[in-house]
């Protein structure tokens, strides 16, 4: 395939030239590689820990003007197998991708539905915002992408998310109502051109009407599932007005059984442009210009579209009682987490321990509630694998609860950290062995962060790492 240069990018973008305020600057920026951005996990030391750990690896970063926990690194920066990334100190997400949740503005204790959620960067931001008293339901149709979502939320230590797998356009209407709904819709991805130059070849050739039909159906269902007085954010990473302003214009007009009001979109410190008022001869309702576009050359980012809607009425009563998941009758965790690691009994109070399936137990915040439909794929964090001969704490649970452990925690040195993340078996020194009460599971820690679970064999003096394969697949180290 011939290289895609600036001229090809300009030719591909020509369709949008009438919408762009500074054409040379836009072509220049769209042709340049995208800076890398990482946000800090507030529960794992926040920005300071991220700055320190990435700085110690020689990575330069700069703060962003609008998001205090977000750092920018030069394009091409690699960190996916850095110990601090695997330990959940940060998450990599494109800067514009953070905007929809900023605009959705979820508050502590709220119930939020993320209808097209995978791979989960926005879900995670919502989950931190609603906190331990809130509930996030993350839905997607794609199983592989849902697996990636689960890895993300496990690595970050989130226990307030349930996952469903359903066509969002046909999500059960009696799935209860939510304080806020995010529709981060599947789209033609044109705004991701800086990350993937091949996108240039399809701009203008997309079946925009087919795409918009699906987007309207998903947004309409999202609006139905929002409570009256609640808010819905619709976002895409495409430049096409057919998938953006035209979708909002039509859904607001056609939602005659609902009241939907378009609200202004503002993010202090980040330059946004108003939504377009017309396209291809079609004039939109004047309020459609309250929606917002992020053009890459304004903030050195990718392209994005965001609309914010408030639901003001609904002809139907959609109230459904949402209940906490059933607590499990097994108390195996007392042995696996309490006795072996000395985690205090009181630790379990803010959680419900729930049996998801035969594989084991899940840990979910006690305030988490779910409607009877649809059946969730998973509730909260995978906690204890019971199917093994010796039931085992999950890596995610060890990383999250590890700071509360009082025994059988060993401190690794730098070379052991790499071996641990590569799932190797390696010898422990005498001091490390003294920290273990004989053969059994132990937690591995580096600095103050628990990295996961391993098996200590007293007769051999070794630790076998049980770090999950999917987090450091073979070949991921340069
Ligand atoms: C733009 S991506 C979402 C990105 C995600 N919100 C994030 O921030 O990580 C759109 C997602 O919609 C999903 N999707 C496509 N069609 C869908 C449908 N009918 N119902 C639910 N999800 C759908 C895709 O699998 C994809 O994961």
Tab-separated table of C-alpha atoms and ligand atoms in Angstrom:
chain	number	residue	atom	x	y	z
A	1	UNK	CA	0.000	0.000	0.000
A	2	UNK	CA	1.459	3.429	-0.912
A	3	UNK	CA	2.369	5.682	2.052
A	4	UNK	CA	-0.364	8.124	3.010
A	5	UNK	CA	1.194	11.587	3.036
A	6	UNK	CA	-0.060	15.091	3.736
A	7	UNK	CA	-1.515	15.488	0.215
A	8	UNK	CA	-3.556	12.307	0.521
A	9	UNK	CA	-4.784	13.417	3.940
A	10	UNK	CA	-5.798	16.821	2.555
A	11	UNK	CA	-7.613	15.133	-0.333
A	12	UNK	CA	-9.454	12.783	2.053
A	13	UNK	CA	-10.514	15.638	4.325
A	14	UNK	CA	-11.703	17.834	1.437
A	15	UNK	CA	-15.297	16.752	2.150
A	16	UNK	CA	-15.084	18.663	5.445
A	17	UNK	CA	-13.176	21.708	4.203
A	18	UNK	CA	-16.248	24.021	4.449
A	19	UNK	CA	-16.550	23.146	8.182
A	20	UNK	CA	-12.924	23.827	9.124
A	21	UNK	CA	-11.807	27.293	10.275
A	22	UNK	CA	-8.064	26.963	9.538
A	23	UNK	CA	-7.498	24.511	6.695
A	24	UNK	CA	-3.645	24.524	6.594
A	25	UNK	CA	-3.442	24.057	10.382
A	26	UNK	CA	-6.023	21.256	10.265
A	27	UNK	CA	-4.171	19.373	7.481
A	28	UNK	CA	-0.861	19.842	9.318
A	29	UNK	CA	-2.266	18.463	12.586
A	30	UNK	CA	-4.196	15.575	10.990
A	31	UNK	CA	-0.906	14.555	9.291
A	32	UNK	CA	1.122	14.578	12.528
A	33	UNK	CA	1.271	11.642	14.971
A	34	UNK	CA	-0.887	11.846	18.073
A	35	UNK	CA	0.559	12.540	21.553
A	36	UNK	CA	0.023	9.705	24.036
A	37	UNK	CA	-2.077	10.496	27.112
A	38	UNK	CA	-2.400	8.609	30.396
A	39	UNK	CA	-4.667	9.372	33.337
A	40	UNK	CA	-3.724	8.540	36.881
A	41	UNK	CA	-5.686	6.059	38.995
A	42	UNK	CA	-6.957	8.090	41.992
A	43	UNK	CA	-6.917	4.936	44.167
A	44	UNK	CA	-3.284	4.050	43.384
A	45	UNK	CA	-1.412	7.192	44.310
A	46	UNK	CA	-2.948	9.576	41.762
A	47	UNK	CA	-0.947	11.918	39.561
A	48	UNK	CA	2.057	12.081	41.866
A	49	UNK	CA	2.619	8.304	41.759
A	50	UNK	CA	2.200	8.260	37.963
A	51	UNK	CA	4.636	11.155	37.460
A	52	UNK	CA	7.185	9.543	39.726
A	53	UNK	CA	6.971	6.055	38.229
A	54	UNK	CA	6.948	7.184	34.572
A	55	UNK	CA	9.673	9.774	35.283
A	56	UNK	CA	11.871	7.055	36.830
A	57	UNK	CA	11.539	5.186	33.511
A	58	UNK	CA	12.844	8.305	31.732
A	59	UNK	CA	9.476	9.252	30.203
A	60	UNK	CA	8.816	12.977	29.706
A	61	UNK	CA	5.294	14.190	30.362
A	62	UNK	CA	3.378	17.445	30.592
A	63	UNK	CA	0.085	18.244	32.330
A	64	UNK	CA	-3.031	19.054	30.286
A	65	UNK	CA	-4.825	22.365	30.712
A	66	UNK	CA	-8.264	20.932	31.437
A	67	UNK	CA	-7.873	17.595	33.249
A	68	UNK	CA	-5.726	17.563	36.404
A	69	UNK	CA	-5.132	13.789	36.419
A	70	UNK	CA	-4.160	13.539	32.726
A	71	UNK	CA	-0.558	13.581	31.474
A	72	UNK	CA	0.635	13.967	27.886
A	73	UNK	CA	3.626	12.033	26.587
A	74	UNK	CA	5.295	12.416	23.185
A	75	UNK	CA	3.771	10.470	20.280
A	76	UNK	CA	5.144	6.926	20.143
A	77	UNK	CA	5.819	6.632	23.910
A	78	UNK	CA	5.530	2.953	24.949
A	79	UNK	CA	4.659	1.859	28.468
A	80	UNK	CA	2.159	-1.062	28.152
A	81	UNK	CA	4.377	-3.478	30.090
A	82	UNK	CA	5.865	-0.980	32.533
A	83	UNK	CA	5.385	-2.352	36.056
A	84	UNK	CA	3.384	0.718	37.091
A	85	UNK	CA	0.985	0.346	34.171
A	86	UNK	CA	0.426	-3.349	34.940
A	87	UNK	CA	-0.054	-2.413	38.608
A	88	UNK	CA	-2.968	-0.178	37.593
A	89	UNK	CA	-1.445	3.205	38.429
A	90	UNK	CA	-2.659	4.628	35.126
A	91	UNK	CA	-4.787	4.084	32.071
A	92	UNK	CA	-3.946	5.022	28.513
A	93	UNK	CA	-6.754	6.826	26.744
A	94	UNK	CA	-6.806	9.280	23.880
A	95	UNK	CA	-7.294	12.806	25.236
A	96	UNK	CA	-10.546	13.554	23.354
A	97	UNK	CA	-11.930	10.224	24.535
A	98	UNK	CA	-12.082	11.608	28.073
A	99	UNK	CA	-14.410	14.439	27.048
A	100	UNK	CA	-17.742	12.543	26.919
A	101	UNK	CA	-17.487	11.473	30.569
A	102	UNK	CA	-16.387	14.991	31.564
A	103	UNK	CA	-19.569	16.282	29.896
A	104	UNK	CA	-21.745	13.475	31.314
A	105	UNK	CA	-20.502	14.571	34.741
A	106	UNK	CA	-21.544	11.498	36.773
A	107	UNK	CA	-21.923	12.233	40.495
A	108	UNK	CA	-21.161	10.041	43.538
A	109	UNK	CA	-23.863	7.461	44.219
A	110	UNK	CA	-25.504	7.621	40.772
A	111	UNK	CA	-26.535	4.732	38.518
A	112	UNK	CA	-25.048	5.088	35.053
A	113	UNK	CA	-25.533	3.005	31.912
A	114	UNK	CA	-22.690	2.909	29.370
A	115	UNK	CA	-24.396	1.356	26.348
A	116	UNK	CA	-21.400	0.901	23.995
A	117	UNK	CA	-18.701	0.501	26.587
A	118	UNK	CA	-15.815	-1.639	25.344
A	119	UNK	CA	-12.834	-1.503	25.703
A	120	UNK	CA	-13.848	0.443	28.780
A	121	UNK	CA	-11.780	3.608	29.225
A	122	UNK	CA	-14.917	5.707	29.643
A	123	UNK	CA	-16.576	3.075	31.829
A	124	UNK	CA	-13.614	3.262	34.205
A	125	UNK	CA	-13.805	7.062	34.403
A	126	UNK	CA	-17.535	6.850	35.161
A	127	UNK	CA	-16.914	4.193	37.820
A	128	UNK	CA	-14.372	6.368	39.653
A	129	UNK	CA	-16.785	9.309	39.500
A	130	UNK	CA	-19.836	7.477	40.930
A	131	UNK	CA	-17.634	5.831	43.583
A	132	UNK	CA	-18.441	3.006	45.951
A	133	UNK	CA	-22.057	4.145	46.419
A	134	UNK	CA	-22.782	4.125	42.684
A	135	UNK	CA	-23.534	1.527	40.021
A	136	UNK	CA	-22.189	1.329	36.483
A	137	UNK	CA	-23.681	-1.022	33.929
A	138	UNK	CA	-21.277	-1.454	31.012
A	139	UNK	CA	-22.771	-2.986	27.882
A	140	UNK	CA	-21.349	-3.967	24.505
A	141	UNK	CA	-22.153	-6.555	21.833
A	142	UNK	CA	-18.603	-7.622	21.157
A	143	UNK	CA	-17.299	-10.408	23.423
A	144	UNK	CA	-13.601	-9.852	22.625
A	145	UNK	CA	-13.928	-6.172	23.357
A	146	UNK	CA	-15.791	-6.965	26.598
A	147	UNK	CA	-12.838	-9.143	27.631
A	148	UNK	CA	-10.580	-6.133	27.130
A	149	UNK	CA	-13.002	-4.057	29.217
A	150	UNK	CA	-12.825	-6.565	32.054
A	151	UNK	CA	-9.028	-6.530	31.964
A	152	UNK	CA	-9.058	-2.742	32.172
A	153	UNK	CA	-11.450	-2.491	35.099
A	154	UNK	CA	-9.715	-5.372	36.922
A	155	UNK	CA	-6.304	-3.775	36.486
A	156	UNK	CA	-7.661	-0.465	37.786
A	157	UNK	CA	-9.347	-2.165	40.772
A	158	UNK	CA	-12.996	-1.241	40.145
A	159	UNK	CA	-15.712	-3.098	42.052
A	160	UNK	CA	-18.819	-1.123	41.067
A	161	UNK	CA	-19.329	-2.288	37.463
A	162	UNK	CA	-21.605	-4.958	36.043
A	163	UNK	CA	-21.194	-6.046	32.451
A	164	UNK	CA	-24.002	-6.940	30.042
A	165	UNK	CA	-23.763	-8.156	26.456
A	166	UNK	CA	-26.687	-6.987	24.381
A	167	UNK	CA	-27.514	-5.150	21.184
A	168	UNK	CA	-27.836	-1.650	22.631
A	169	UNK	CA	-30.612	-0.752	20.181
A	170	UNK	CA	-32.682	-3.620	21.567
A	171	UNK	CA	-31.583	-3.338	25.214
A	172	UNK	CA	-34.594	-4.476	27.276
A	173	UNK	CA	-36.933	-1.529	27.782
A	174	UNK	CA	-37.635	-2.804	31.277
A	175	UNK	CA	-33.972	-2.704	32.278
A	176	UNK	CA	-34.744	0.047	34.772
A	177	UNK	CA	-33.821	3.690	34.539
A	178	UNK	CA	-30.487	5.395	35.041
A	179	UNK	CA	-29.442	8.822	36.298
A	180	UNK	CA	-27.163	9.165	33.279
A	181	UNK	CA	-26.619	7.256	30.056
A	182	UNK	CA	-23.574	7.347	27.822
A	183	UNK	CA	-23.975	6.445	24.146
A	184	UNK	CA	-20.426	6.386	22.774
A	185	UNK	CA	-21.692	5.084	19.488
A	186	UNK	CA	-20.036	2.818	16.927
A	187	UNK	CA	-19.102	5.117	14.054
A	188	UNK	CA	-16.889	5.499	10.977
A	189	UNK	CA	-13.914	6.549	13.208
A	190	UNK	CA	-12.807	9.360	10.879
A	191	UNK	CA	-11.520	11.421	13.817
A	192	UNK	CA	-8.935	8.722	14.600
A	193	UNK	CA	-7.002	9.463	11.372
A	194	UNK	CA	-3.906	10.526	13.320
A	195	UNK	CA	-3.683	7.092	14.940
A	196	UNK	CA	-4.649	5.114	11.869
A	197	UNK	CA	-3.848	6.682	8.498
A	198	UNK	CA	-5.769	4.000	6.643
A	199	UNK	CA	-8.924	5.791	7.784
A	200	UNK	CA	-8.140	8.398	5.069
A	201	UNK	CA	-9.050	5.881	2.385
A	202	UNK	CA	-12.613	5.443	3.542
A	203	UNK	CA	-13.617	9.045	4.304
A	204	UNK	CA	-16.580	9.890	2.074
A	205	UNK	CA	-17.048	6.227	1.050
A	206	UNK	CA	-18.882	5.120	4.203
A	207	UNK	CA	-22.553	4.130	4.027
A	208	UNK	CA	-23.395	7.038	6.321
A	209	UNK	CA	-27.142	6.419	6.301
A	210	UNK	CA	-26.719	2.822	7.439
A	211	UNK	CA	-24.375	3.930	10.215
A	212	UNK	CA	-26.751	6.720	11.284
A	213	UNK	CA	-29.731	4.355	11.391
A	214	UNK	CA	-27.935	2.211	13.978
A	215	UNK	CA	-26.760	5.281	15.905
A	216	UNK	CA	-30.285	6.721	16.071
A	217	UNK	CA	-31.682	3.402	17.296
A	218	UNK	CA	-29.044	3.140	20.050
A	219	UNK	CA	-29.472	6.755	21.121
A	220	UNK	CA	-33.265	6.394	21.220
A	221	UNK	CA	-32.965	3.348	23.459
A	222	UNK	CA	-30.441	5.152	25.651
A	223	UNK	CA	-32.871	8.047	26.053
A	224	UNK	CA	-35.678	5.653	27.003
A	225	UNK	CA	-33.498	4.098	29.707
A	226	UNK	CA	-32.618	7.447	31.269
A	227	UNK	CA	-34.817	8.688	34.085
A	228	UNK	CA	-36.824	11.893	33.678
A	229	UNK	CA	-34.523	14.740	34.747
A	230	UNK	CA	-31.439	12.671	33.898
A	231	UNK	CA	-28.882	13.308	31.162
A	232	UNK	CA	-27.671	11.444	28.102
A	233	UNK	CA	-24.387	12.066	26.313
A	234	UNK	CA	-24.053	10.967	22.698
A	235	UNK	CA	-20.523	10.927	21.300
A	236	UNK	CA	-18.608	9.678	18.286
A	237	UNK	CA	-15.044	9.864	17.043
A	238	UNK	CA	-16.107	10.713	13.510
A	239	UNK	CA	-16.205	13.951	11.559
A	240	UNK	CA	-19.299	13.102	9.487
A	241	UNK	CA	-22.301	15.349	10.250
A	242	UNK	CA	-24.537	12.470	9.067
A	243	UNK	CA	-23.445	10.506	12.178
A	244	UNK	CA	-23.339	13.503	14.494
A	245	UNK	CA	-25.564	16.591	14.254
A	246	UNK	CA	-28.030	14.846	11.891
A	247	UNK	CA	-28.497	11.996	14.405
A	248	UNK	CA	-29.237	14.439	17.223
A	249	UNK	CA	-31.567	16.517	15.041
A	250	UNK	CA	-33.636	13.501	14.000
A	251	UNK	CA	-33.756	11.740	17.390
A	252	UNK	CA	-34.872	14.886	19.233
A	253	UNK	CA	-37.601	15.458	16.628
A	254	UNK	CA	-38.783	11.850	16.544
A	255	UNK	CA	-38.740	11.114	20.289
A	256	UNK	CA	-42.364	12.224	20.608
A	257	UNK	CA	-43.001	9.956	23.603
A	258	UNK	CA	-40.056	11.573	25.412
A	259	UNK	CA	-39.024	15.147	26.061
A	260	UNK	CA	-35.403	15.654	24.999
A	261	UNK	CA	-33.697	18.993	25.395
A	262	UNK	CA	-30.263	19.738	23.900
A	263	UNK	CA	-27.929	21.302	26.479
A	264	UNK	CA	-24.726	23.253	25.789
A	265	UNK	CA	-21.424	21.378	25.907
A	266	UNK	CA	-18.528	23.114	27.625
A	267	UNK	CA	-15.211	21.851	28.980
A	268	UNK	CA	-13.242	24.678	30.629
A	269	UNK	CA	-9.647	24.725	29.347
A	270	UNK	CA	-10.429	22.694	26.198
A	271	UNK	CA	-11.387	24.494	22.972
A	272	UNK	CA	-14.585	23.107	21.428
A	273	UNK	CA	-16.452	24.352	18.323
A	274	UNK	CA	-20.236	24.453	17.978
A	275	UNK	CA	-21.991	21.670	16.090
A	276	UNK	CA	-22.716	22.516	12.454
A	277	UNK	CA	-26.093	24.033	11.587
A	278	UNK	CA	-26.540	22.354	8.195
A	279	UNK	CA	-25.023	19.754	5.907
A	280	UNK	CA	-25.522	18.770	2.287
A	281	UNK	CA	-28.485	21.143	2.003
A	282	UNK	CA	-30.163	19.880	5.189
A	283	UNK	CA	-30.745	22.548	7.862
A	284	UNK	CA	-30.804	21.307	11.471
A	285	UNK	CA	-32.868	22.678	14.384
A	286	UNK	CA	-31.046	25.772	15.769
A	287	UNK	CA	-30.348	24.073	19.164
A	288	UNK	CA	-28.251	21.443	17.377
A	289	UNK	CA	-25.396	23.968	17.310
A	290	UNK	CA	-25.234	23.581	21.126
A	291	UNK	CA	-23.513	20.245	20.471
A	292	UNK	CA	-19.729	20.353	20.184
A	293	UNK	CA	-16.906	19.310	17.907
A	294	UNK	CA	-13.288	18.847	18.915
A	295	UNK	CA	-11.159	19.640	15.849
A	296	UNK	CA	-7.614	18.211	16.113
A	297	UNK	CA	-5.765	21.462	15.328
A	298	UNK	CA	-7.406	23.335	18.227
A	299	UNK	CA	-5.964	21.198	21.044
A	300	UNK	CA	-3.509	18.846	19.265
A	301	UNK	CA	-5.831	15.837	19.671
A	302	UNK	CA	-7.981	13.501	17.579
A	303	UNK	CA	-11.427	14.561	16.314
A	304	UNK	CA	-14.618	14.067	18.340
A	305	UNK	CA	-18.302	15.006	18.526
A	306	UNK	CA	-20.322	15.353	21.733
A	307	UNK	CA	-23.996	16.092	22.375
A	308	UNK	CA	-25.606	16.489	25.779
A	309	UNK	CA	-29.338	15.877	26.204
A	310	UNK	CA	-31.633	16.221	29.180
A	311	UNK	CA	-34.691	14.024	29.386
A	312	UNK	CA	-37.624	16.151	30.469
A	313	UNK	CA	-40.581	13.770	30.085
A	314	UNK	CA	-41.642	10.212	29.279
A	315	UNK	CA	-45.130	9.031	28.386
A	316	UNK	CA	-44.329	5.622	29.882
A	317	UNK	CA	-43.603	4.672	33.463
A	318	UNK	CA	-40.327	2.755	33.230
A	319	UNK	CA	-39.666	2.337	36.931
A	320	UNK	CA	-38.267	-1.077	37.831
A	321	UNK	CA	-36.869	-2.041	41.190
A	322	UNK	CA	-33.098	-2.513	40.992
A	323	UNK	CA	-31.768	-4.828	43.685
A	324	UNK	CA	-28.329	-5.777	45.034
A	325	UNK	CA	-26.990	-9.133	43.776
A	326	UNK	CA	-27.622	-12.176	45.993
A	327	UNK	CA	-24.878	-12.699	48.599
A	328	UNK	CA	-23.125	-16.057	48.319
A	329	UNK	CA	-23.570	-18.612	51.099
A	330	UNK	CA	-19.924	-19.662	50.774
A	331	UNK	CA	-17.547	-18.087	53.258
A	332	UNK	CA	-14.402	-19.432	51.645
A	333	UNK	CA	-12.967	-15.913	51.543
A	334	UNK	CA	-12.495	-16.000	55.294
A	335	UNK	CA	-9.867	-18.660	54.721
A	336	UNK	CA	-8.445	-17.515	51.372
A	337	UNK	CA	-8.174	-13.799	52.129
A	338	UNK	CA	-8.720	-13.530	55.886
A	339	UNK	CA	-6.614	-16.345	57.343
A	340	UNK	CA	-3.787	-16.513	54.794
A	341	UNK	CA	-3.331	-12.766	54.356
A	342	UNK	CA	-4.651	-11.462	57.668
A	343	UNK	CA	-7.152	-9.130	55.995
A	344	UNK	CA	-9.439	-7.796	58.704
A	345	UNK	CA	-13.050	-9.074	58.861
A	346	UNK	CA	-14.351	-5.492	58.724
A	347	UNK	CA	-12.920	-5.137	55.209
A	348	UNK	CA	-15.834	-7.116	53.743
A	349	UNK	CA	-18.547	-4.910	55.187
A	350	UNK	CA	-18.765	-2.461	52.249
A	351	UNK	CA	-19.056	-5.356	49.766
A	352	UNK	CA	-21.452	-8.067	48.704
A	353	UNK	CA	-19.726	-11.350	47.897
A	354	UNK	CA	-21.672	-12.888	45.099
A	355	UNK	CA	-21.502	-16.202	43.241
A	356	UNK	CA	-21.464	-15.418	39.553
A	357	UNK	CA	-21.081	-19.009	38.330
A	358	UNK	CA	-19.291	-22.255	39.187
A	359	UNK	CA	-15.929	-20.616	38.527
A	360	UNK	CA	-16.002	-18.631	41.713
A	361	UNK	CA	-17.007	-15.569	43.684
A	362	UNK	CA	-17.250	-11.909	42.750
A	363	UNK	CA	-16.758	-8.855	44.901
A	364	UNK	CA	-19.123	-5.954	44.353
A	365	UNK	CA	-19.900	-2.809	46.311
A	366	UNK	CA	-22.830	-3.323	48.680
A	367	UNK	CA	-24.645	-0.320	47.140
A	368	UNK	CA	-24.565	-1.883	43.638
A	369	UNK	CA	-28.052	-2.569	42.264
A	370	UNK	CA	-29.291	-4.259	39.107
A	371	UNK	CA	-32.618	-4.601	37.329
A	372	UNK	CA	-33.778	-8.199	36.740
A	373	UNK	CA	-33.049	-7.839	32.999
A	374	UNK	CA	-30.825	-8.230	31.102
A	375	UNK	CA	-28.904	-11.033	32.776
A	376	UNK	CA	-25.379	-9.688	33.501
A	377	UNK	CA	-22.277	-11.376	32.114
A	378	UNK	CA	-20.442	-10.417	35.288
A	379	UNK	CA	-21.102	-8.466	38.460
A	380	UNK	CA	-18.268	-6.524	40.082
A	381	UNK	CA	-14.725	-7.893	40.275
A	382	UNK	CA	-13.745	-11.570	39.964
A	383	UNK	CA	-12.622	-12.313	43.510
A	384	UNK	CA	-11.895	-15.976	44.287
A	385	UNK	CA	-11.371	-18.805	41.849
A	386	UNK	CA	-12.947	-21.821	43.509
A	387	UNK	CA	-12.450	-24.376	40.760
A	388	UNK	CA	-8.741	-24.866	41.547
A	389	UNK	CA	-7.697	-27.508	44.075
A	390	UNK	CA	-6.742	-24.664	46.383
A	391	UNK	CA	-9.125	-21.719	45.970
A	392	UNK	CA	-7.182	-18.653	44.897
A	393	UNK	CA	-7.590	-14.892	45.204
A	394	UNK	CA	-7.727	-13.205	41.771
A	395	UNK	CA	-4.933	-10.861	40.707
A	396	UNK	CA	-7.396	-7.951	40.584
A	397	UNK	CA	-8.557	-8.641	44.145
A	398	UNK	CA	-4.963	-9.012	45.384
A	399	UNK	CA	-4.023	-5.685	43.787
A	400	UNK	CA	-7.085	-3.971	45.284
A	401	UNK	CA	-7.153	-5.512	48.770
A	402	UNK	CA	-3.405	-6.164	49.040
A	403	UNK	CA	-2.659	-2.948	50.932
A	404	UNK	CA	-4.835	-4.380	53.766
A	405	UNK	CA	-2.910	-7.668	53.981
A	406	UNK	CA	-0.802	-8.139	57.106
A	407	UNK	CA	1.030	-11.392	56.283
A	408	UNK	CA	2.346	-13.435	53.375
A	409	UNK	CA	3.269	-10.348	51.372
A	410	UNK	CA	6.763	-10.285	49.898
A	411	UNK	CA	8.659	-7.306	48.551
A	412	UNK	CA	10.266	-7.954	45.159
A	413	UNK	CA	13.363	-6.322	43.749
A	414	UNK	CA	13.388	-4.768	40.285
A	415	UNK	CA	14.551	-7.868	38.389
A	416	UNK	CA	12.021	-10.064	40.197
A	417	UNK	CA	9.239	-7.666	39.147
A	418	UNK	CA	9.951	-8.358	35.471
A	419	UNK	CA	10.079	-12.106	36.152
A	420	UNK	CA	6.810	-11.890	38.084
A	421	UNK	CA	5.046	-10.041	35.265
A	422	UNK	CA	6.423	-12.621	32.804
A	423	UNK	CA	4.857	-15.437	34.900
A	424	UNK	CA	8.204	-17.029	35.737
A	425	UNK	CA	9.217	-19.118	38.756
A	426	UNK	CA	12.206	-17.603	40.567
A	427	UNK	CA	14.120	-18.021	43.846
A	428	UNK	CA	13.389	-15.864	46.873
A	429	UNK	CA	16.099	-14.642	49.239
A	430	UNK	CA	16.100	-15.503	52.946
A	431	UNK	CA	14.326	-12.308	54.053
A	432	UNK	CA	11.604	-12.803	51.465
A	433	UNK	CA	11.122	-16.406	52.593
A	434	UNK	CA	10.847	-15.312	56.203
A	435	UNK	CA	7.826	-13.203	55.192
A	436	UNK	CA	5.943	-16.395	54.177
A	437	UNK	CA	4.114	-18.777	56.567
A	438	UNK	CA	5.152	-21.914	54.682
A	439	UNK	CA	4.020	-23.177	51.302
A	440	UNK	CA	0.969	-21.398	49.943
A	441	UNK	CA	-0.241	-18.344	48.116
A	442	UNK	CA	1.555	-15.054	48.704
A	443	UNK	CA	1.118	-11.534	47.425
A	444	UNK	CA	3.988	-9.957	45.507
A	445	UNK	CA	4.591	-6.261	46.168
A	446	UNK	CA	6.832	-3.641	44.599
A	447	UNK	CA	7.250	-0.339	46.418
A	448	UNK	CA	3.790	0.037	48.014
A	449	UNK	CA	1.871	-1.635	45.180
A	450	UNK	CA	0.683	-5.246	45.238
A	451	UNK	CA	1.320	-6.739	41.783
A	452	UNK	CA	-0.577	-10.017	42.144
A	453	UNK	CA	-0.547	-13.566	43.496
A	454	UNK	CA	2.079	-16.306	43.365
A	455	UNK	CA	2.689	-19.700	44.919
A	456	UNK	CA	5.547	-19.973	47.428
A	457	UNK	CA	7.102	-23.441	47.708
A	458	UNK	CA	8.922	-23.613	51.035
A	459	UNK	CA	10.970	-26.735	50.181
A	460	UNK	CA	12.394	-25.087	47.058
A	461	UNK	CA	12.399	-21.476	48.252
A	462	UNK	CA	10.766	-20.321	44.992
A	463	UNK	CA	7.857	-18.168	43.936
A	464	UNK	CA	5.764	-19.189	40.901
A	465	UNK	CA	3.985	-16.167	39.471
A	466	UNK	CA	0.286	-16.418	38.611
A	467	UNK	CA	0.169	-13.083	36.814
A	468	UNK	CA	-2.572	-13.233	34.127
A	469	UNK	CA	-1.354	-14.127	30.636
A	470	UNK	CA	-3.753	-11.740	28.983
A	471	UNK	CA	-2.088	-8.730	30.657
A	472	UNK	CA	1.400	-9.472	29.287
A	473	UNK	CA	0.900	-11.687	26.243
A	474	UNK	CA	3.981	-13.396	24.778
A	475	UNK	CA	6.059	-11.026	22.687
A	476	UNK	CA	4.824	-7.904	24.457
A	477	UNK	CA	8.344	-7.113	25.727
A	478	UNK	CA	10.582	-5.343	23.185
B	1	LIG	C1	-16.667	3.814	19.967
B	1	LIG	S1	-16.617	2.214	20.557
B	1	LIG	C2	-16.832	2.420	22.280
B	1	LIG	C3	-15.581	2.836	23.019
B	1	LIG	C4	-15.779	2.795	24.514
B	1	LIG	N1	-16.884	3.633	24.924
B	1	LIG	C5	-14.523	3.233	25.266
B	1	LIG	O1	-14.404	4.406	25.615
B	1	LIG	O2	-13.649	2.400	25.514
B	1	LIG	C6	-18.166	1.592	20.076
B	1	LIG	C7	-18.504	0.249	20.660
B	1	LIG	O3	-19.838	-0.065	20.284
B	1	LIG	C8	-19.936	-1.469	20.185
B	1	LIG	N2	-21.165	-1.760	19.429
B	1	LIG	C9	-21.365	-1.778	18.103
B	1	LIG	N3	-22.651	-2.043	17.830
B	1	LIG	C10	-23.282	-2.196	19.011
B	1	LIG	C11	-24.607	-2.511	19.406
B	1	LIG	N4	-25.566	-2.693	18.494
B	1	LIG	N5	-24.878	-2.615	20.711
B	1	LIG	C12	-23.909	-2.438	21.653
B	1	LIG	N6	-22.647	-2.136	21.339
B	1	LIG	C13	-22.337	-2.016	20.050
B	1	LIG	C14	-18.647	-1.885	19.549
B	1	LIG	O4	-18.361	-3.247	19.841
B	1	LIG	C15	-17.652	-0.925	20.184
B	1	LIG	O5	-17.045	-1.539	21.284
